[in-house]
Amino acid sequence: MKKLINSPADVVAEALQGLVAANPHLALNADHAVVYRADGPTPGKVGVICGGGSGHEPAHAGFVGLGMLDAAACGEVFTSPVPDQVVEATKRADGGAGVVHIVKNYTGDVMNFEMAAEISAAESGVEIETVLVDDDVAVQDSLWTAGRRGVGLTVLVEKIIGAAAQEGLPLADVAAAGRAVVAQGRSMGLALTPVTTPSAGKPMFELGENEIEFGVGIHGEPGRERRAHASAAELAKALALPIIEDLPFVAGDSVIALVNGMGATPLIELCLMNHELGKILAEHGITAARTLIGNYMTSLDMAGASLTLLRADAQQLAWWDAPVLTAGLRWGV
């Protein structure tokens, strides 16, 4: 294993220090591995937090800042943050108007965020709403989830909820905005290569020279099937069609599209995948009103890609376009 690390045990702590050092708008509670807005919490504004295992950078600490998250609880690599971390993130985001917890649908995340919400409410009386993200159409139920996994749509939920909160909407409305995104968004991904965690020092699974894992999870969880590698056009269609059919998306829909890299896929290949996605959407009469291409919900050094489509209305597009200033996403400021 060749990695730019010191001790595997220190990867998350040292990486968070490096992130915060490069971004003056961020601050770090090192004891709890919580990254938060240095100018927060904002009095009277609904707080928005997310979190999860590290290894998905820039998610989620890289999305803390103006117009997005107020804090992120960062677990060890591919490990849910414990309740104390989520409680600390909630405190850092609480401006007196309540806090929204954005939770990806993994058993550990769901359990620990639920416990943290109960503790926070009991200790400080903060009102909390939870938005559960379960957008992965690849598998239903697994060793890691009851229901579908939360993957790339989480980035869109964070952006749209963050803008709604920044606009001054009350807690119930901010949470409702997030749930509306979850209801209208779907994702699926594939792996060209396995992922290697710093602690394991070897690939988490094996792929043959001409194999891909189709429908892979963001922690390397198995997908729908092993397939032979194919052209970008064939792979884009294999990802896009199940997404389109699941909601279903229909002619006349306007969508926000995310063409996401899994960590080790060159941007040129993601742009090529977006070209293929555009042709598929056009064949179905669907318009990509906005498109985001890049590594946003990754899996360490996995090569591969995921596609996310969100059926978006005018208000969601406006919130998407609203100013954002984070390490991983920024425009309009």
Short mmCIF file of C-alpha atoms in Angstrom, two decimals:
data_model
loop_
_atom_site.label_atom_id
_atom_site.label_comp_id
_atom_site.label_asym_id
_atom_site.label_seq_id
_atom_site.Cartn_x
_atom_site.Cartn_y
_atom_site.Cartn_z
CA MET A 1 0.00 0.00 0.00
CA LYS A 2 1.35 3.40 -0.99
CA LYS A 3 -0.45 6.20 0.83
CA LEU A 4 0.45 9.75 1.85
CA ILE A 5 -0.12 9.07 5.53
CA ASN A 6 1.75 8.84 8.82
CA SER A 7 -0.01 6.46 11.18
CA PRO A 8 -3.34 4.98 9.96
CA ALA A 9 -4.78 5.86 13.36
CA ASP A 10 -4.06 9.57 12.84
CA VAL A 11 -5.32 10.00 9.26
CA VAL A 12 -8.66 11.65 10.07
CA ALA A 13 -7.37 13.95 12.82
CA GLU A 14 -4.43 15.18 10.75
CA ALA A 15 -6.48 15.57 7.58
CA LEU A 16 -9.06 17.71 9.38
CA GLN A 17 -6.31 19.96 10.71
CA GLY A 18 -5.02 20.38 7.17
CA LEU A 19 -8.48 21.19 5.84
CA VAL A 20 -9.15 23.84 8.47
CA ALA A 21 -5.68 25.38 8.08
CA ALA A 22 -6.43 26.03 4.40
CA ASN A 23 -9.93 27.46 4.93
CA PRO A 24 -10.24 30.47 7.25
CA HIS A 25 -14.04 30.15 7.33
CA LEU A 26 -13.70 26.83 9.17
CA ALA A 27 -12.92 25.88 12.77
CA LEU A 28 -12.22 22.51 14.35
CA ASN A 29 -13.10 20.89 17.63
CA ALA A 30 -10.28 18.36 17.54
CA ASP A 31 -11.49 16.41 20.58
CA HIS A 32 -14.74 15.52 18.81
CA ALA A 33 -13.56 15.71 15.16
CA VAL A 34 -16.23 18.30 14.41
CA VAL A 35 -15.66 20.94 11.72
CA TYR A 36 -17.89 24.00 12.00
CA ARG A 37 -18.33 27.51 10.66
CA ALA A 38 -15.88 29.85 12.34
CA ASP A 39 -18.50 32.63 12.27
CA GLY A 40 -21.28 30.45 13.66
CA PRO A 41 -23.72 29.71 14.97
CA THR A 42 -25.85 32.42 13.35
CA PRO A 43 -28.49 33.70 15.81
CA GLY A 44 -32.01 33.04 14.57
CA LYS A 45 -30.92 30.82 11.66
CA VAL A 46 -31.81 27.13 11.48
CA GLY A 47 -28.65 25.10 11.87
CA VAL A 48 -27.82 22.36 9.39
CA ILE A 49 -25.44 19.50 10.10
CA CYS A 50 -24.42 16.25 8.48
CA GLY A 51 -21.76 13.68 9.17
CA GLY A 52 -20.60 10.17 8.63
CA GLY A 53 -17.48 8.17 8.23
CA SER A 54 -14.45 9.89 6.74
CA GLY A 55 -13.12 8.77 3.38
CA HIS A 56 -15.84 10.44 1.30
CA GLU A 57 -14.13 13.82 0.95
CA PRO A 58 -15.06 16.53 0.32
CA ALA A 59 -18.18 15.18 2.03
CA HIS A 60 -18.97 16.25 4.64
CA ALA A 61 -16.52 18.63 6.30
CA GLY A 62 -15.74 20.12 2.91
CA PHE A 63 -19.33 21.30 2.65
CA VAL A 64 -19.31 23.37 5.85
CA GLY A 65 -19.71 27.07 5.19
CA LEU A 66 -22.01 29.82 3.96
CA GLY A 67 -25.10 28.46 2.24
CA MET A 68 -24.52 24.82 3.10
CA LEU A 69 -23.66 23.07 6.39
CA ASP A 70 -23.03 24.72 9.75
CA ALA A 71 -21.10 21.73 11.11
CA ALA A 72 -20.02 18.22 10.25
CA ALA A 73 -19.31 15.28 12.56
CA CYS A 74 -16.44 13.26 11.13
CA GLY A 75 -16.18 9.60 12.08
CA GLU A 76 -13.16 7.42 11.47
CA VAL A 77 -12.77 6.09 7.94
CA PHE A 78 -16.04 4.43 6.87
CA THR A 79 -17.24 4.53 10.49
CA SER A 80 -20.25 6.47 11.76
CA PRO A 81 -19.55 9.35 14.16
CA VAL A 82 -20.53 8.46 17.71
CA PRO A 83 -23.43 10.29 19.43
CA ASP A 84 -21.09 12.61 21.38
CA GLN A 85 -19.67 13.90 18.09
CA VAL A 86 -23.13 14.58 16.68
CA VAL A 87 -24.16 16.32 19.91
CA GLU A 88 -21.12 18.58 19.61
CA ALA A 89 -21.90 19.35 15.96
CA THR A 90 -25.47 20.18 16.96
CA LYS A 91 -24.23 22.64 19.62
CA ARG A 92 -21.94 24.33 17.08
CA ALA A 93 -24.88 24.78 14.68
CA ASP A 94 -27.58 25.83 17.15
CA GLY A 95 -28.50 29.49 16.69
CA GLY A 96 -31.73 29.18 18.62
CA ALA A 97 -34.02 28.29 15.71
CA GLY A 98 -33.53 24.52 15.74
CA VAL A 99 -31.19 22.21 13.86
CA VAL A 100 -31.69 19.86 10.92
CA HIS A 101 -29.78 16.58 10.94
CA ILE A 102 -29.06 15.23 7.45
CA VAL A 103 -28.49 11.49 7.82
CA LYS A 104 -27.40 9.01 5.15
CA ASN A 105 -29.34 5.76 5.48
CA TYR A 106 -26.80 3.46 7.08
CA THR A 107 -27.65 1.57 10.25
CA GLY A 108 -24.87 3.07 12.36
CA ASP A 109 -25.51 6.63 11.18
CA VAL A 110 -29.26 6.35 11.79
CA MET A 111 -28.81 4.92 15.29
CA ASN A 112 -26.14 7.39 16.41
CA PHE A 113 -27.92 10.44 15.06
CA GLU A 114 -31.15 9.32 16.76
CA MET A 115 -29.33 8.97 20.08
CA ALA A 116 -27.64 12.34 19.61
CA ALA A 117 -30.96 14.05 18.86
CA GLU A 118 -32.42 12.68 22.09
CA ILE A 119 -29.38 13.78 24.11
CA SER A 120 -29.33 17.26 22.55
CA ALA A 121 -33.03 17.79 23.18
CA ALA A 122 -32.70 16.66 26.79
CA GLU A 123 -29.57 18.69 27.55
CA SER A 124 -30.26 21.95 25.74
CA GLY A 125 -33.87 21.80 24.60
CA VAL A 126 -32.88 22.27 20.97
CA GLU A 127 -35.56 21.26 18.48
CA ILE A 128 -34.24 18.84 15.87
CA GLU A 129 -35.65 17.64 12.57
CA THR A 130 -34.08 14.71 10.71
CA VAL A 131 -33.87 14.30 6.95
CA LEU A 132 -32.99 10.73 5.97
CA VAL A 133 -31.33 10.32 2.57
CA ASP A 134 -31.95 6.98 0.82
CA ASP A 135 -31.42 7.61 -2.88
CA ASP A 136 -29.46 4.56 -4.08
CA VAL A 137 -31.63 2.51 -6.46
CA ALA A 138 -29.06 -0.31 -6.73
CA VAL A 139 -30.15 -2.43 -3.77
CA GLN A 140 -33.05 -2.60 -1.33
CA ASP A 141 -31.94 -3.71 2.17
CA SER A 142 -28.46 -5.04 2.88
CA LEU A 143 -26.08 -5.82 5.72
CA TRP A 144 -25.60 -2.06 6.15
CA THR A 145 -29.11 -0.68 5.75
CA ALA A 146 -32.80 -1.21 6.20
CA GLY A 147 -34.01 0.19 2.90
CA ARG A 148 -31.88 2.00 0.36
CA ARG A 149 -28.44 3.47 0.98
CA GLY A 150 -27.79 7.20 1.14
CA VAL A 151 -25.24 8.27 -1.48
CA GLY A 152 -24.68 11.14 -3.95
CA LEU A 153 -28.02 12.88 -3.46
CA THR A 154 -26.78 13.85 0.01
CA VAL A 155 -24.69 16.60 -1.59
CA LEU A 156 -27.76 18.10 -3.28
CA VAL A 157 -29.76 17.85 -0.05
CA GLU A 158 -27.02 19.71 1.83
CA LYS A 159 -26.86 22.49 -0.78
CA ILE A 160 -30.60 23.03 -1.06
CA ILE A 161 -31.32 22.77 2.66
CA GLY A 162 -28.36 25.03 3.38
CA ALA A 163 -29.71 27.71 1.05
CA ALA A 164 -33.20 27.47 2.53
CA ALA A 165 -31.79 27.88 6.03
CA GLN A 166 -29.56 30.76 4.95
CA GLU A 167 -32.65 32.44 3.51
CA GLY A 168 -34.21 32.41 6.97
CA LEU A 169 -36.90 29.75 6.61
CA PRO A 170 -38.18 28.19 9.85
CA LEU A 171 -37.15 24.71 10.97
CA ALA A 172 -40.16 22.80 9.64
CA ASP A 173 -39.84 24.40 6.21
CA VAL A 174 -36.10 23.75 5.98
CA ALA A 175 -36.65 20.09 6.84
CA ALA A 176 -39.52 19.88 4.36
CA ALA A 177 -37.25 21.27 1.65
CA GLY A 178 -34.79 18.47 2.34
CA ARG A 179 -37.43 15.76 2.32
CA ALA A 180 -38.73 17.06 -1.00
CA VAL A 181 -35.26 16.58 -2.49
CA VAL A 182 -35.07 13.04 -1.14
CA ALA A 183 -38.48 12.24 -2.61
CA GLN A 184 -37.46 13.42 -6.09
CA GLY A 185 -33.82 12.26 -6.30
CA ARG A 186 -32.21 8.95 -7.27
CA SER A 187 -28.63 7.68 -7.67
CA MET A 188 -26.54 4.68 -8.70
CA GLY A 189 -22.80 4.03 -8.96
CA LEU A 190 -20.21 1.60 -10.23
CA ALA A 191 -16.66 0.65 -9.27
CA LEU A 192 -13.84 0.03 -11.72
CA THR A 193 -11.38 -0.76 -8.92
CA PRO A 194 -11.73 -1.71 -5.24
CA VAL A 195 -11.11 0.66 -2.35
CA THR A 196 -8.18 0.40 0.09
CA THR A 197 -8.62 1.79 3.60
CA PRO A 198 -5.54 3.02 5.51
CA SER A 199 -6.15 0.63 8.40
CA ALA A 200 -6.59 -2.47 6.24
CA GLY A 201 -3.70 -1.78 3.90
CA LYS A 202 -5.20 -3.95 1.17
CA PRO A 203 -8.23 -3.78 -1.14
CA MET A 204 -11.59 -4.37 0.56
CA PHE A 205 -12.73 -6.61 -2.29
CA GLU A 206 -11.36 -8.06 -5.50
CA LEU A 207 -12.29 -7.34 -9.09
CA GLY A 208 -11.07 -9.31 -12.07
CA GLU A 209 -9.07 -7.54 -14.74
CA ASN A 210 -12.16 -6.99 -16.88
CA GLU A 211 -14.78 -6.80 -14.09
CA ILE A 212 -16.73 -3.90 -12.60
CA GLU A 213 -18.99 -3.83 -9.54
CA PHE A 214 -22.30 -2.45 -10.76
CA GLY A 215 -24.40 -0.68 -8.14
CA VAL A 216 -21.54 -0.41 -5.65
CA GLY A 217 -21.96 1.45 -2.34
CA ILE A 218 -19.72 4.30 -1.22
CA HIS A 219 -17.92 2.02 1.26
CA GLY A 220 -17.28 -0.68 -1.31
CA GLU A 221 -20.47 -2.59 -0.44
CA PRO A 222 -21.60 -5.05 -3.10
CA GLY A 223 -23.95 -3.82 -5.76
CA ARG A 224 -26.41 -5.54 -8.05
CA GLU A 225 -23.89 -7.69 -9.88
CA ARG A 226 -20.42 -8.11 -11.30
CA ARG A 227 -20.28 -7.19 -14.96
CA ALA A 228 -17.74 -7.14 -17.73
CA HIS A 229 -16.20 -3.74 -18.34
CA ALA A 230 -17.76 -1.87 -21.26
CA SER A 231 -17.70 1.46 -23.06
CA ALA A 232 -18.65 4.71 -21.34
CA ALA A 233 -21.80 4.85 -23.44
CA GLU A 234 -22.90 1.40 -22.27
CA LEU A 235 -22.01 2.07 -18.62
CA ALA A 236 -23.75 5.44 -18.59
CA LYS A 237 -26.91 3.82 -19.96
CA ALA A 238 -26.66 0.98 -17.44
CA LEU A 239 -26.58 3.54 -14.60
CA ALA A 240 -29.01 6.11 -15.97
CA LEU A 241 -31.88 3.91 -17.09
CA PRO A 242 -32.57 2.30 -13.67
CA ILE A 243 -32.49 5.79 -12.12
CA ILE A 244 -34.90 7.20 -14.72
CA GLU A 245 -37.25 4.22 -14.42
CA ASP A 246 -37.30 4.20 -10.62
CA LEU A 247 -38.97 7.54 -9.86
CA PRO A 248 -39.90 7.52 -12.74
CA PHE A 249 -38.49 10.57 -14.50
CA VAL A 250 -40.60 11.50 -17.53
CA ALA A 251 -40.49 13.68 -20.62
CA GLY A 252 -40.67 17.35 -19.69
CA ASP A 253 -38.83 16.92 -16.39
CA SER A 254 -36.09 19.39 -15.48
CA VAL A 255 -33.30 17.91 -13.40
CA ILE A 256 -30.16 18.74 -11.48
CA ALA A 257 -27.58 16.14 -12.48
CA LEU A 258 -24.53 15.10 -10.49
CA VAL A 259 -21.84 13.13 -12.31
CA ASN A 260 -19.74 12.09 -9.35
CA GLY A 261 -16.30 10.52 -9.17
CA MET A 262 -15.56 7.87 -6.57
CA GLY A 263 -12.13 9.31 -5.77
CA ALA A 264 -9.68 8.04 -8.39
CA THR A 265 -11.49 8.72 -11.66
CA PRO A 266 -9.96 11.45 -13.86
CA LEU A 267 -12.15 14.46 -14.56
CA ILE A 268 -11.85 13.87 -18.30
CA GLU A 269 -13.68 10.56 -17.87
CA LEU A 270 -16.41 12.14 -15.75
CA CYS A 271 -16.95 14.81 -18.41
CA LEU A 272 -17.20 12.06 -21.01
CA MET A 273 -19.78 10.28 -18.85
CA ASN A 274 -21.75 13.51 -18.65
CA HIS A 275 -21.71 13.71 -22.45
CA GLU A 276 -23.26 10.26 -22.59
CA LEU A 277 -25.77 11.13 -19.86
CA GLY A 278 -26.85 14.18 -21.86
CA LYS A 279 -27.69 11.99 -24.84
CA ILE A 280 -29.71 9.60 -22.67
CA LEU A 281 -31.66 12.44 -21.06
CA ALA A 282 -32.39 13.98 -24.46
CA GLU A 283 -33.76 10.64 -25.70
CA HIS A 284 -36.21 10.70 -22.77
CA GLY A 285 -37.18 14.36 -23.16
CA ILE A 286 -35.51 15.30 -19.87
CA THR A 287 -33.61 18.59 -19.50
CA ALA A 288 -30.49 18.93 -17.37
CA ALA A 289 -31.10 22.41 -15.98
CA ARG A 290 -27.97 22.24 -13.84
CA THR A 291 -25.04 19.82 -13.88
CA LEU A 292 -22.27 19.28 -11.35
CA ILE A 293 -19.26 17.18 -12.37
CA GLY A 294 -16.45 16.09 -10.07
CA ASN A 295 -15.48 14.21 -6.93
CA TYR A 296 -18.05 15.13 -4.29
CA MET A 297 -19.12 11.88 -2.57
CA THR A 298 -16.08 9.66 -2.87
CA SER A 299 -14.78 6.34 -1.60
CA LEU A 300 -11.08 7.01 -0.93
CA ASP A 301 -9.08 5.65 -3.88
CA MET A 302 -11.87 3.80 -5.68
CA ALA A 303 -12.06 4.37 -9.43
CA GLY A 304 -15.60 4.60 -10.69
CA ALA A 305 -18.53 6.97 -10.94
CA SER A 306 -22.07 7.54 -9.80
CA LEU A 307 -24.96 9.42 -11.35
CA THR A 308 -27.59 11.37 -9.43
CA LEU A 309 -30.72 12.96 -10.88
CA LEU A 310 -33.02 15.30 -8.98
CA ARG A 311 -36.35 16.35 -10.49
CA ALA A 312 -36.14 20.04 -9.59
CA ASP A 313 -38.71 22.82 -9.52
CA ALA A 314 -38.04 26.56 -9.82
CA GLN A 315 -37.59 27.03 -6.07
CA GLN A 316 -35.08 24.18 -5.82
CA LEU A 317 -33.14 25.59 -8.76
CA ALA A 318 -33.06 28.98 -7.04
CA TRP A 319 -31.73 27.43 -3.85
CA TRP A 320 -29.18 25.49 -5.90
CA ASP A 321 -28.00 28.73 -7.51
CA ALA A 322 -27.83 30.63 -4.18
CA PRO A 323 -24.34 31.66 -2.99
CA VAL A 324 -22.22 28.99 -1.33
CA LEU A 325 -18.75 29.21 0.17
CA THR A 326 -17.26 25.92 1.32
CA ALA A 327 -14.00 24.08 0.73
CA GLY A 328 -15.68 21.68 -1.68
CA LEU A 329 -18.32 23.85 -3.37
CA ARG A 330 -18.39 27.57 -3.99
CA TRP A 331 -20.10 30.03 -6.29
CA GLY A 332 -21.90 33.36 -6.21
CA VAL A 333 -19.69 34.92 -3.52
#
